[in-house]
Amino acid sequence: MLRRLADQFEISSSTHVAAHGIERDADWFLLKLQEEMGELTQAWNRLTGRGRAKGRSPEDMQQDLADETADVLGHLMLFARHNDLDLAAAIERKWLFRPAQTSKS
């Protein structure tokens, strides 16, 4: 399941970077993850009253938080895929459960 999800993020990302002429070197994956964490933090600060709302409604700010969380997840998956990390095995080691597998139907 995680590998399939990472592959889906890779397809979307590679299409995006190709369309915009972006080169993804080894550092790009970590730097983009850090950038997205900053954007998630900014969305959280806005939602919790620690940052300027910039005219965004509470519903908009909640959606921004979800969108930025999705970006962090995507870039984390891209980072793991690029570095050939077995996240399922790491989750089992560190979190003591096995991620659910999808059936092949």
The first five atom37 places (N, CA, C, CB, O) and aatype in JSON, in Angstrom:
{
  "aatype": [12, 10, 1, 1, 10, 0, 3, 5, 13, 6, 9, 15, 15, 15, 16, 8, 19, 0, 0, 8, 7, 9, 6, 1, 3, 0, 3, 17, 13, 10, 10, 11, 10, 5, 6, 6, 12, 7, 6, 10, 16, 5, 0, 17, 2, 1, 10, 16, 7, 1, 7, 1, 0, 11, 7, 1, 15, 14, 6, 3, 12, 5, 5, 3, 10, 0, 3, 6, 16, 0, 3, 19, 10, 7, 8, 10, 12, 10, 13, 0, 1, 8, 2, 3, 10, 3, 10, 0, 0, 0, 9, 6, 1, 11, 17, 10, 13, 1, 14, 0, 5, 16, 15, 11, 15],
  "atom_mask": [
    [1, 1, 1, 1, 1],
    [1, 1, 1, 1, 1],
    [1, 1, 1, 1, 1],
    [1, 1, 1, 1, 1],
    [1, 1, 1, 1, 1],
    [1, 1, 1, 1, 1],
    [1, 1, 1, 1, 1],
    [1, 1, 1, 1, 1],
    [1, 1, 1, 1, 1],
    [1, 1, 1, 1, 1],
    [1, 1, 1, 1, 1],
    [1, 1, 1, 1, 1],
    [1, 1, 1, 1, 1],
    [1, 1, 1, 1, 1],
    [1, 1, 1, 1, 1],
    [1, 1, 1, 1, 1],
    [1, 1, 1, 1, 1],
    [1, 1, 1, 1, 1],
    [1, 1, 1, 1, 1],
    [1, 1, 1, 1, 1],
    [1, 1, 1, 0, 1],
    [1, 1, 1, 1, 1],
    [1, 1, 1, 1, 1],
    [1, 1, 1, 1, 1],
    [1, 1, 1, 1, 1],
    [1, 1, 1, 1, 1],
    [1, 1, 1, 1, 1],
    [1, 1, 1, 1, 1],
    [1, 1, 1, 1, 1],
    [1, 1, 1, 1, 1],
    [1, 1, 1, 1, 1],
    [1, 1, 1, 1, 1],
    [1, 1, 1, 1, 1],
    [1, 1, 1, 1, 1],
    [1, 1, 1, 1, 1],
    [1, 1, 1, 1, 1],
    [1, 1, 1, 1, 1],
    [1, 1, 1, 0, 1],
    [1, 1, 1, 1, 1],
    [1, 1, 1, 1, 1],
    [1, 1, 1, 1, 1],
    [1, 1, 1, 1, 1],
    [1, 1, 1, 1, 1],
    [1, 1, 1, 1, 1],
    [1, 1, 1, 1, 1],
    [1, 1, 1, 1, 1],
    [1, 1, 1, 1, 1],
    [1, 1, 1, 1, 1],
    [1, 1, 1, 0, 1],
    [1, 1, 1, 1, 1],
    [1, 1, 1, 0, 1],
    [1, 1, 1, 1, 1],
    [1, 1, 1, 1, 1],
    [1, 1, 1, 1, 1],
    [1, 1, 1, 0, 1],
    [1, 1, 1, 1, 1],
    [1, 1, 1, 1, 1],
    [1, 1, 1, 1, 1],
    [1, 1, 1, 1, 1],
    [1, 1, 1, 1, 1],
    [1, 1, 1, 1, 1],
    [1, 1, 1, 1, 1],
    [1, 1, 1, 1, 1],
    [1, 1, 1, 1, 1],
    [1, 1, 1, 1, 1],
    [1, 1, 1, 1, 1],
    [1, 1, 1, 1, 1],
    [1, 1, 1, 1, 1],
    [1, 1, 1, 1, 1],
    [1, 1, 1, 1, 1],
    [1, 1, 1, 1, 1],
    [1, 1, 1, 1, 1],
    [1, 1, 1, 1, 1],
    [1, 1, 1, 0, 1],
    [1, 1, 1, 1, 1],
    [1, 1, 1, 1, 1],
    [1, 1, 1, 1, 1],
    [1, 1, 1, 1, 1],
    [1, 1, 1, 1, 1],
    [1, 1, 1, 1, 1],
    [1, 1, 1, 1, 1],
    [1, 1, 1, 1, 1],
    [1, 1, 1, 1, 1],
    [1, 1, 1, 1, 1],
    [1, 1, 1, 1, 1],
    [1, 1, 1, 1, 1],
    [1, 1, 1, 1, 1],
    [1, 1, 1, 1, 1],
    [1, 1, 1, 1, 1],
    [1, 1, 1, 1, 1],
    [1, 1, 1, 1, 1],
    [1, 1, 1, 1, 1],
    [1, 1, 1, 1, 1],
    [1, 1, 1, 1, 1],
    [1, 1, 1, 1, 1],
    [1, 1, 1, 1, 1],
    [1, 1, 1, 1, 1],
    [1, 1, 1, 1, 1],
    [1, 1, 1, 1, 1],
    [1, 1, 1, 1, 1],
    [1, 1, 1, 1, 1],
    [1, 1, 1, 1, 1],
    [1, 1, 1, 1, 1],
    [1, 1, 1, 1, 1],
    [1, 1, 1, 1, 1]
  ],
  "atom_positions": [
    [[0.82, -1.19, 0.0], [0.0, 0.0, 0.0], [0.87, 1.26, 0.0], [-0.94, -0.01, 1.21], [0.62, 2.18, -0.78]],
    [[1.89, 1.31, 0.85], [2.74, 2.5, 0.91], [3.54, 2.68, -0.37], [3.67, 2.41, 2.1], [3.69, 3.8, -0.85]],
    [[4.04, 1.6, -0.91], [4.82, 1.7, -2.15], [3.93, 2.2, -3.29], [5.46, 0.33, -2.52], [4.36, 3.02, -4.1]],
    [[2.71, 1.71, -3.36], [1.78, 2.15, -4.4], [1.46, 3.64, -4.24], [0.47, 1.33, -4.36], [1.41, 4.38, -5.23]],
    [[1.25, 4.06, -2.99], [0.99, 5.47, -2.73], [2.2, 6.32, -3.13], [0.65, 5.68, -1.24], [2.04, 7.38, -3.75]],
    [[3.4, 5.87, -2.79], [4.62, 6.6, -3.16], [4.74, 6.68, -4.68], [5.87, 5.91, -2.57], [5.13, 7.72, -5.22]],
    [[4.4, 5.62, -5.36], [4.45, 5.63, -6.83], [3.47, 6.65, -7.41], [4.14, 4.22, -7.39], [3.77, 7.33, -8.4]],
    [[2.29, 6.75, -6.81], [1.3, 7.72, -7.28], [1.8, 9.16, -7.07], [-0.04, 7.51, -6.57], [1.63, 10.01, -7.94]],
    [[2.41, 9.42, -5.91], [2.99, 10.74, -5.68], [4.11, 11.01, -6.68], [3.52, 10.85, -4.24], [4.25, 12.14, -7.16]],
    [[4.91, 9.99, -7.0], [6.01, 10.15, -7.96], [5.48, 10.54, -9.34], [6.83, 8.86, -8.05], [6.04, 11.43, -9.98]],
    [[4.43, 9.9, -9.78], [3.85, 10.22, -11.09], [3.41, 11.69, -11.12], [2.65, 9.29, -11.41], [3.7, 12.41, -12.07]],
    [[2.71, 12.11, -10.09], [2.23, 13.48, -10.03], [3.39, 14.47, -9.95], [1.3, 13.67, -8.82], [3.39, 15.49, -10.65]],
    [[4.37, 14.18, -9.1], [5.51, 15.08, -8.94], [6.35, 15.17, -10.2], [6.37, 14.62, -7.78], [6.74, 16.27, -10.61]],
    [[6.64, 14.04, -10.82], [7.49, 14.07, -12.01], [6.8, 14.81, -13.15], [7.84, 12.64, -12.45], [7.47, 15.48, -13.94]],
    [[5.49, 14.71, -13.25], [4.74, 15.47, -14.25], [4.85, 16.96, -13.96], [3.27, 15.03, -14.27], [5.07, 17.76, -14.87]],
    [[4.7, 17.33, -12.7], [4.77, 18.74, -12.3], [6.16, 19.33, -12.55], [4.41, 18.88, -10.82], [6.27, 20.4, -13.14]],
    [[7.2, 18.64, -12.12], [8.55, 19.2, -12.29], [8.94, 19.27, -13.76], [9.59, 18.37, -11.51], [9.64, 20.19, -14.18]],
    [[8.51, 18.3, -14.55], [8.81, 18.33, -15.99], [8.13, 19.53, -16.65], [8.35, 17.02, -16.67], [8.72, 20.19, -17.5]],
    [[6.91, 19.8, -16.26], [6.16, 20.92, -16.84], [6.76, 22.27, -16.46], [4.71, 20.86, -16.39], [6.58, 23.26, -17.17]],
    [[7.48, 22.31, -15.33], [8.04, 23.58, -14.85], [9.56, 23.64, -14.93], [7.61, 23.81, -13.43], [10.17, 24.58, -14.43]],
    [[10.17, 22.65, -15.56], [11.61, 22.66, -15.75], [12.41, 22.59, -14.46], [0.0, 0.0, 0.0], [13.48, 23.19, -14.36]],
    [[11.9, 21.88, -13.47], [12.57, 21.76, -12.17], [13.42, 20.5, -12.16], [11.53, 21.73, -11.0], [12.97, 19.43, -12.56]],
    [[14.66, 20.65, -11.72], [15.55, 19.5, -11.59], [15.49, 18.98, -10.16], [17.01, 19.87, -11.99], [15.71, 19.73, -9.21]],
    [[15.2, 17.7, -10.02], [15.15, 17.1, -8.69], [16.45, 16.35, -8.43], [13.92, 16.14, -8.55], [16.61, 15.2, -8.85]],
    [[17.39, 17.0, -7.75], [18.61, 16.31, -7.35], [18.39, 15.72, -5.95], [19.85, 17.29, -7.36], [17.3, 15.84, -5.4]],
    [[19.4, 15.1, -5.39], [19.26, 14.41, -4.1], [18.78, 15.36, -3.0], [20.59, 13.78, -3.69], [17.97, 14.97, -2.16]],
    [[19.27, 16.6, -2.99], [18.87, 17.55, -1.95], [17.44, 18.04, -2.12], [19.81, 18.73, -1.95], [16.78, 18.39, -1.14]],
    [[16.96, 18.08, -3.35], [15.64, 18.63, -3.62], [14.56, 17.95, -2.77], [15.3, 18.48, -5.09], [13.67, 18.63, -2.25]],
    [[14.64, 16.65, -2.62], [13.61, 15.9, -1.9], [13.5, 16.33, -0.44], [13.9, 14.4, -1.99], [12.4, 16.5, 0.08]],
    [[14.64, 16.5, 0.22], [14.62, 16.93, 1.62], [14.25, 18.41, 1.73], [15.98, 16.67, 2.28], [13.5, 18.8, 2.62]],
    [[14.77, 19.22, 0.83], [14.47, 20.65, 0.88], [12.99, 20.92, 0.64], [15.32, 21.4, -0.15], [12.41, 21.78, 1.29]],
    [[12.37, 20.2, -0.29], [10.93, 20.37, -0.54], [10.12, 19.92, 0.67], [10.51, 19.57, -1.79], [9.11, 20.54, 1.01]],
    [[10.54, 18.85, 1.32], [9.85, 18.39, 2.53], [9.92, 19.48, 3.6], [10.47, 17.07, 3.05], [8.93, 19.77, 4.26]],
    [[11.09, 20.07, 3.76], [11.26, 21.15, 4.74], [10.39, 22.36, 4.38], [12.74, 21.57, 4.84], [9.77, 22.96, 5.25]],
    [[10.36, 22.71, 3.11], [9.52, 23.82, 2.64], [8.06, 23.56, 2.98], [9.69, 24.04, 1.13], [7.36, 24.45, 3.48]],
    [[7.61, 22.36, 2.71], [6.2, 22.02, 2.98], [5.91, 22.0, 4.47], [5.86, 20.67, 2.36], [4.8, 22.36, 4.88]],
    [[6.87, 21.59, 5.29], [6.67, 21.66, 6.75], [6.5, 23.11, 7.19], [7.87, 21.01, 7.5], [5.69, 23.4, 8.08]],
    [[7.25, 24.02, 6.57], [7.07, 25.44, 6.88], [5.69, 25.93, 6.52], [0.0, 0.0, 0.0], [5.08, 26.7, 7.27]],
    [[5.18, 25.49, 5.38], [3.84, 25.88, 4.96], [2.77, 25.27, 5.86], [3.59, 25.47, 3.51], [1.75, 25.9, 6.13]],
    [[3.0, 24.05, 6.33], [2.07, 23.43, 7.28], [2.07, 24.19, 8.6], [2.45, 21.94, 7.52], [1.02, 24.43, 9.19]],
    [[3.25, 24.58, 9.05], [3.35, 25.37, 10.28], [2.64, 26.69, 10.13], [4.83, 25.6, 10.66], [1.94, 27.13, 11.05]],
    [[2.8, 27.34, 9.0], [2.13, 28.61, 8.74], [0.61, 28.43, 8.75], [2.58, 29.2, 7.39], [-0.1, 29.25, 9.33]],
    [[0.12, 27.37, 8.13], [-1.33, 27.1, 8.13], [-1.83, 26.85, 9.55], [-1.66, 25.89, 7.22], [-2.91, 27.32, 9.92]],
    [[-1.06, 26.12, 10.34], [-1.43, 25.85, 11.73], [-1.47, 27.15, 12.53], [-0.45, 24.84, 12.37], [-2.4, 27.39, 13.29]],
    [[-0.44, 27.97, 12.36], [-0.39, 29.24, 13.08], [-1.59, 30.12, 12.73], [0.91, 29.99, 12.79], [-2.16, 30.77, 13.61]],
    [[-1.96, 30.16, 11.46], [-3.13, 30.93, 11.04], [-4.39, 30.39, 11.7], [-3.27, 30.89, 9.51], [-5.19, 31.15, 12.24]],
    [[-4.57, 29.08, 11.63], [-5.78, 28.45, 12.16], [-5.91, 28.64, 13.67], [-5.77, 26.96, 11.84], [-7.03, 28.79, 14.18]],
    [[-4.81, 28.64, 14.37], [-4.84, 28.73, 15.84], [-4.66, 30.16, 16.35], [-3.76, 27.85, 16.43], [-4.45, 30.37, 17.55]],
    [[-4.74, 31.15, 15.46], [-4.68, 32.54, 15.87], [-3.28, 33.06, 16.17], [0.0, 0.0, 0.0], [-3.13, 34.13, 16.76]],
    [[-2.27, 32.31, 15.77], [-0.88, 32.74, 15.99], [-0.29, 33.43, 14.77], [-0.02, 31.54, 16.37], [0.87, 33.85, 14.78]],
    [[-1.08, 33.54, 13.72], [-0.64, 34.19, 12.49], [-1.81, 34.95, 11.88], [0.0, 0.0, 0.0], [-2.96, 34.75, 12.26]],
    [[-1.5, 35.81, 10.94], [-2.55, 36.6, 10.28], [-3.45, 35.7, 9.44], [-1.92, 37.7, 9.39], [-2.98, 34.83, 8.71]],
    [[-4.73, 35.92, 9.56], [-5.72, 35.11, 8.82], [-5.74, 35.44, 7.34], [-7.11, 35.32, 9.41], [-6.18, 34.62, 6.54]],
    [[-5.27, 36.62, 6.96], [-5.2, 37.05, 5.55], [-6.56, 36.91, 4.87], [-4.14, 36.25, 4.79], [-6.63, 36.53, 3.7]],
    [[-7.63, 37.22, 5.61], [-8.97, 37.18, 5.03], [-9.55, 35.79, 4.87], [0.0, 0.0, 0.0], [-10.63, 35.63, 4.3]],
    [[-8.85, 34.77, 5.36], [-9.33, 33.38, 5.23], [-10.34, 33.07, 6.34], [-8.14, 32.38, 5.29], [-10.13, 33.44, 7.49]],
    [[-11.43, 32.41, 5.98], [-12.42, 31.98, 6.96], [-11.88, 30.78, 7.73], [-13.77, 31.62, 6.27], [-10.92, 30.14, 7.29]],
    [[-12.47, 30.47, 8.89], [-12.02, 29.27, 9.62], [-12.12, 28.0, 8.76], [-12.86, 29.09, 10.89], [-11.26, 27.12, 8.86]],
    [[-13.15, 27.9, 7.92], [-13.29, 26.73, 7.05], [-12.17, 26.69, 6.02], [-14.66, 26.75, 6.35], [-11.61, 25.63, 5.73]],
    [[-11.85, 27.86, 5.46], [-10.74, 27.93, 4.5], [-9.43, 27.54, 5.16], [-10.63, 29.35, 3.9], [-8.62, 26.82, 4.58]],
    [[-9.22, 28.03, 6.39], [-7.98, 27.73, 7.1], [-7.88, 26.25, 7.44], [-7.87, 28.57, 8.37], [-6.79, 25.68, 7.43]],
    [[-9.01, 25.61, 7.74], [-9.01, 24.17, 8.01], [-8.66, 23.41, 6.73], [-10.39, 23.71, 8.55], [-7.91, 22.43, 6.77]],
    [[-9.2, 23.87, 5.6], [-8.86, 23.24, 4.32], [-7.39, 23.46, 3.98], [-9.76, 23.81, 3.19], [-6.73, 22.56, 3.47]],
    [[-6.87, 24.66, 4.26], [-5.45, 24.92, 4.04], [-4.59, 23.96, 4.86], [-5.1, 26.38, 4.4], [-3.58, 23.44, 4.37]],
    [[-5.0, 23.72, 6.11], [-4.25, 22.8, 6.97], [-4.26, 21.4, 6.37], [-4.86, 22.78, 8.39], [-3.22, 20.73, 6.35]],
    [[-5.4, 20.95, 5.89], [-5.49, 19.64, 5.26], [-4.63, 19.57, 4.0], [-6.95, 19.3, 4.92], [-3.93, 18.59, 3.77]],
    [[-4.69, 20.62, 3.19], [-3.91, 20.66, 1.95], [-2.4, 20.62, 2.23], [-4.26, 21.91, 1.13], [-1.66, 19.9, 1.57]],
    [[-1.97, 21.39, 3.2], [-0.54, 21.41, 3.53], [-0.1, 20.09, 4.16], [-0.23, 22.58, 4.48], [1.04, 19.65, 3.96]],
    [[-0.98, 19.45, 4.93], [-0.67, 18.13, 5.48], [-0.51, 17.12, 4.35], [-1.77, 17.67, 6.46], [0.38, 16.27, 4.4]],
    [[-1.37, 17.21, 3.34], [-1.24, 16.33, 2.17], [0.08, 16.57, 1.45], [-2.42, 16.54, 1.2], [0.72, 15.63, 0.99]],
    [[0.49, 17.84, 1.36], [1.78, 18.14, 0.72], [2.94, 17.53, 1.51], [1.98, 19.67, 0.61], [3.87, 16.97, 0.92]],
    [[2.88, 17.63, 2.84], [3.95, 17.04, 3.66], [3.98, 15.53, 3.46], [3.74, 17.38, 5.17], [5.05, 14.95, 3.29]],
    [[2.82, 14.89, 3.48], [2.76, 13.45, 3.26], [3.34, 13.09, 1.89], [1.31, 12.95, 3.37], [4.14, 12.16, 1.78]],
    [[2.94, 13.83, 0.87], [3.45, 13.55, -0.48], [4.95, 13.68, -0.56], [0.0, 0.0, 0.0], [5.62, 12.81, -1.12]],
    [[5.48, 14.75, -0.01], [6.93, 14.94, -0.09], [7.7, 13.99, 0.82], [7.28, 16.38, 0.25], [8.85, 13.65, 0.53]],
    [[7.09, 13.57, 1.91], [7.72, 12.53, 2.73], [7.79, 11.21, 1.96], [6.94, 12.34, 4.05], [8.8, 10.51, 2.01]],
    [[6.71, 10.9, 1.27], [6.69, 9.68, 0.46], [7.7, 9.75, -0.68], [5.29, 9.42, -0.09], [8.36, 8.76, -0.99]],
    [[7.82, 10.92, -1.31], [8.81, 11.09, -2.39], [10.22, 10.94, -1.84], [8.64, 12.46, -3.07], [11.07, 10.31, -2.48]],
    [[10.49, 11.52, -0.68], [11.8, 11.41, -0.05], [12.15, 9.95, 0.23], [11.85, 12.24, 1.25], [13.25, 9.5, -0.06]],
    [[11.2, 9.23, 0.81], [11.42, 7.81, 1.13], [11.63, 7.0, -0.14], [10.23, 7.24, 1.94], [12.52, 6.15, -0.19]],
    [[10.83, 7.25, -1.17], [10.95, 6.51, -2.43], [12.3, 6.79, -3.09], [9.81, 6.9, -3.39], [12.97, 5.86, -3.55]],
    [[12.7, 8.06, -3.13], [13.97, 8.43, -3.76], [15.15, 7.77, -3.04], [14.14, 9.95, -3.76], [16.15, 7.41, -3.68]],
    [[15.04, 7.62, -1.73], [16.13, 7.05, -0.94], [15.96, 5.56, -0.69], [16.23, 7.76, 0.38], [16.67, 4.97, 0.12]],
    [[15.02, 4.94, -1.41], [14.77, 3.5, -1.34], [14.58, 3.03, 0.1], [15.92, 2.74, -1.98], [15.16, 2.03, 0.52]],
    [[13.75, 3.76, 0.86], [13.46, 3.41, 2.24], [12.23, 2.53, 2.29], [13.26, 4.67, 3.1], [11.23, 2.81, 1.63]],
    [[12.29, 1.49, 3.06], [11.15, 0.59, 3.24], [10.35, 1.1, 4.44], [11.62, -0.9, 3.47], [10.6, 0.72, 5.58]],
    [[9.39, 1.96, 4.16], [8.61, 2.56, 5.24], [7.75, 1.54, 5.97], [7.72, 3.66, 4.69], [7.58, 1.64, 7.19]],
    [[7.23, 0.57, 5.27], [6.41, -0.45, 5.92], [7.23, -1.19, 6.98], [5.85, -1.45, 4.88], [6.75, -1.4, 8.1]],
    [[8.45, -1.56, 6.65], [9.32, -2.25, 7.61], [9.69, -1.31, 8.75], [10.6, -2.77, 6.91], [9.75, -1.74, 9.91]],
    [[9.95, -0.05, 8.44], [10.3, 0.91, 9.48], [9.13, 1.16, 10.43], [10.75, 2.23, 8.86], [9.32, 1.28, 11.64]],
    [[7.92, 1.22, 9.89], [6.73, 1.39, 10.73], [6.58, 0.18, 11.65], [5.45, 1.57, 9.87], [6.29, 0.33, 12.84]],
    [[6.78, -0.99, 11.1], [6.67, -2.19, 11.92], [7.71, -2.19, 13.04], [6.83, -3.45, 11.04], [7.4, -2.57, 14.17]],
    [[8.94, -1.76, 12.73], [10.0, -1.7, 13.74], [9.73, -0.63, 14.79], [11.35, -1.43, 13.08], [9.85, -0.87, 15.99]],
    [[9.37, 0.55, 14.32], [9.27, 1.7, 15.22], [7.9, 1.85, 15.89], [9.59, 2.95, 14.47], [7.82, 2.26, 17.05]],
    [[6.83, 1.54, 15.18], [5.48, 1.75, 15.69], [4.81, 0.45, 16.12], [4.64, 2.43, 14.65], [3.72, 0.46, 16.7]],
    [[5.47, -0.67, 15.84], [5.04, -1.99, 16.3], [3.69, -2.43, 15.72], [4.95, -1.99, 17.8], [2.91, -3.11, 16.39]],
    [[3.43, -2.04, 14.48], [2.3, -2.6, 13.76], [2.66, -2.67, 12.28], [1.0, -1.75, 13.98], [3.56, -1.97, 11.81]],
    [[1.95, -3.52, 11.57], [2.18, -3.69, 10.14], [1.12, -2.89, 9.39], [2.13, -5.21, 9.74], [-0.08, -3.09, 9.59]],
    [[1.55, -1.97, 8.52], [0.57, -1.21, 7.73], [-0.34, -2.15, 6.93], [1.29, -0.22, 6.77], [0.11, -3.17, 6.42]],
    [[-1.6, -1.79, 6.83], [-2.58, -2.61, 6.11], [-2.16, -2.76, 4.65], [-3.99, -1.99, 6.22], [-1.69, -1.81, 4.03]],
    [[-2.35, -3.93, 4.13], [-2.09, -4.21, 2.71], [-3.41, -4.21, 1.98], [-1.35, -5.58, 2.52], [-4.42, -4.67, 2.5]],
    [[-3.41, -3.68, 0.76], [-4.62, -3.7, -0.05], [-4.66, -5.01, -0.8], [-4.68, -2.49, -1.03], [-3.62, -5.58, -1.15]],
    [[-5.86, -5.49, -1.06], [-5.98, -6.74, -1.83], [-5.74, -6.44, -3.3], [-7.38, -7.4, -1.62], [-6.0, -5.33, -3.77]],
    [[-5.25, -7.44, -4.0], [-4.98, -7.3, -5.45], [-6.19, -7.84, -6.2], [-3.66, -8.06, -5.88], [-6.27, -9.02, -6.53]],
    [[-7.14, -6.94, -6.47], [-8.33, -7.39, -7.2], [-8.44, -6.71, -8.52], [-9.59, -7.14, -6.39], [-9.39, -6.96, -9.27]]
  ]
}
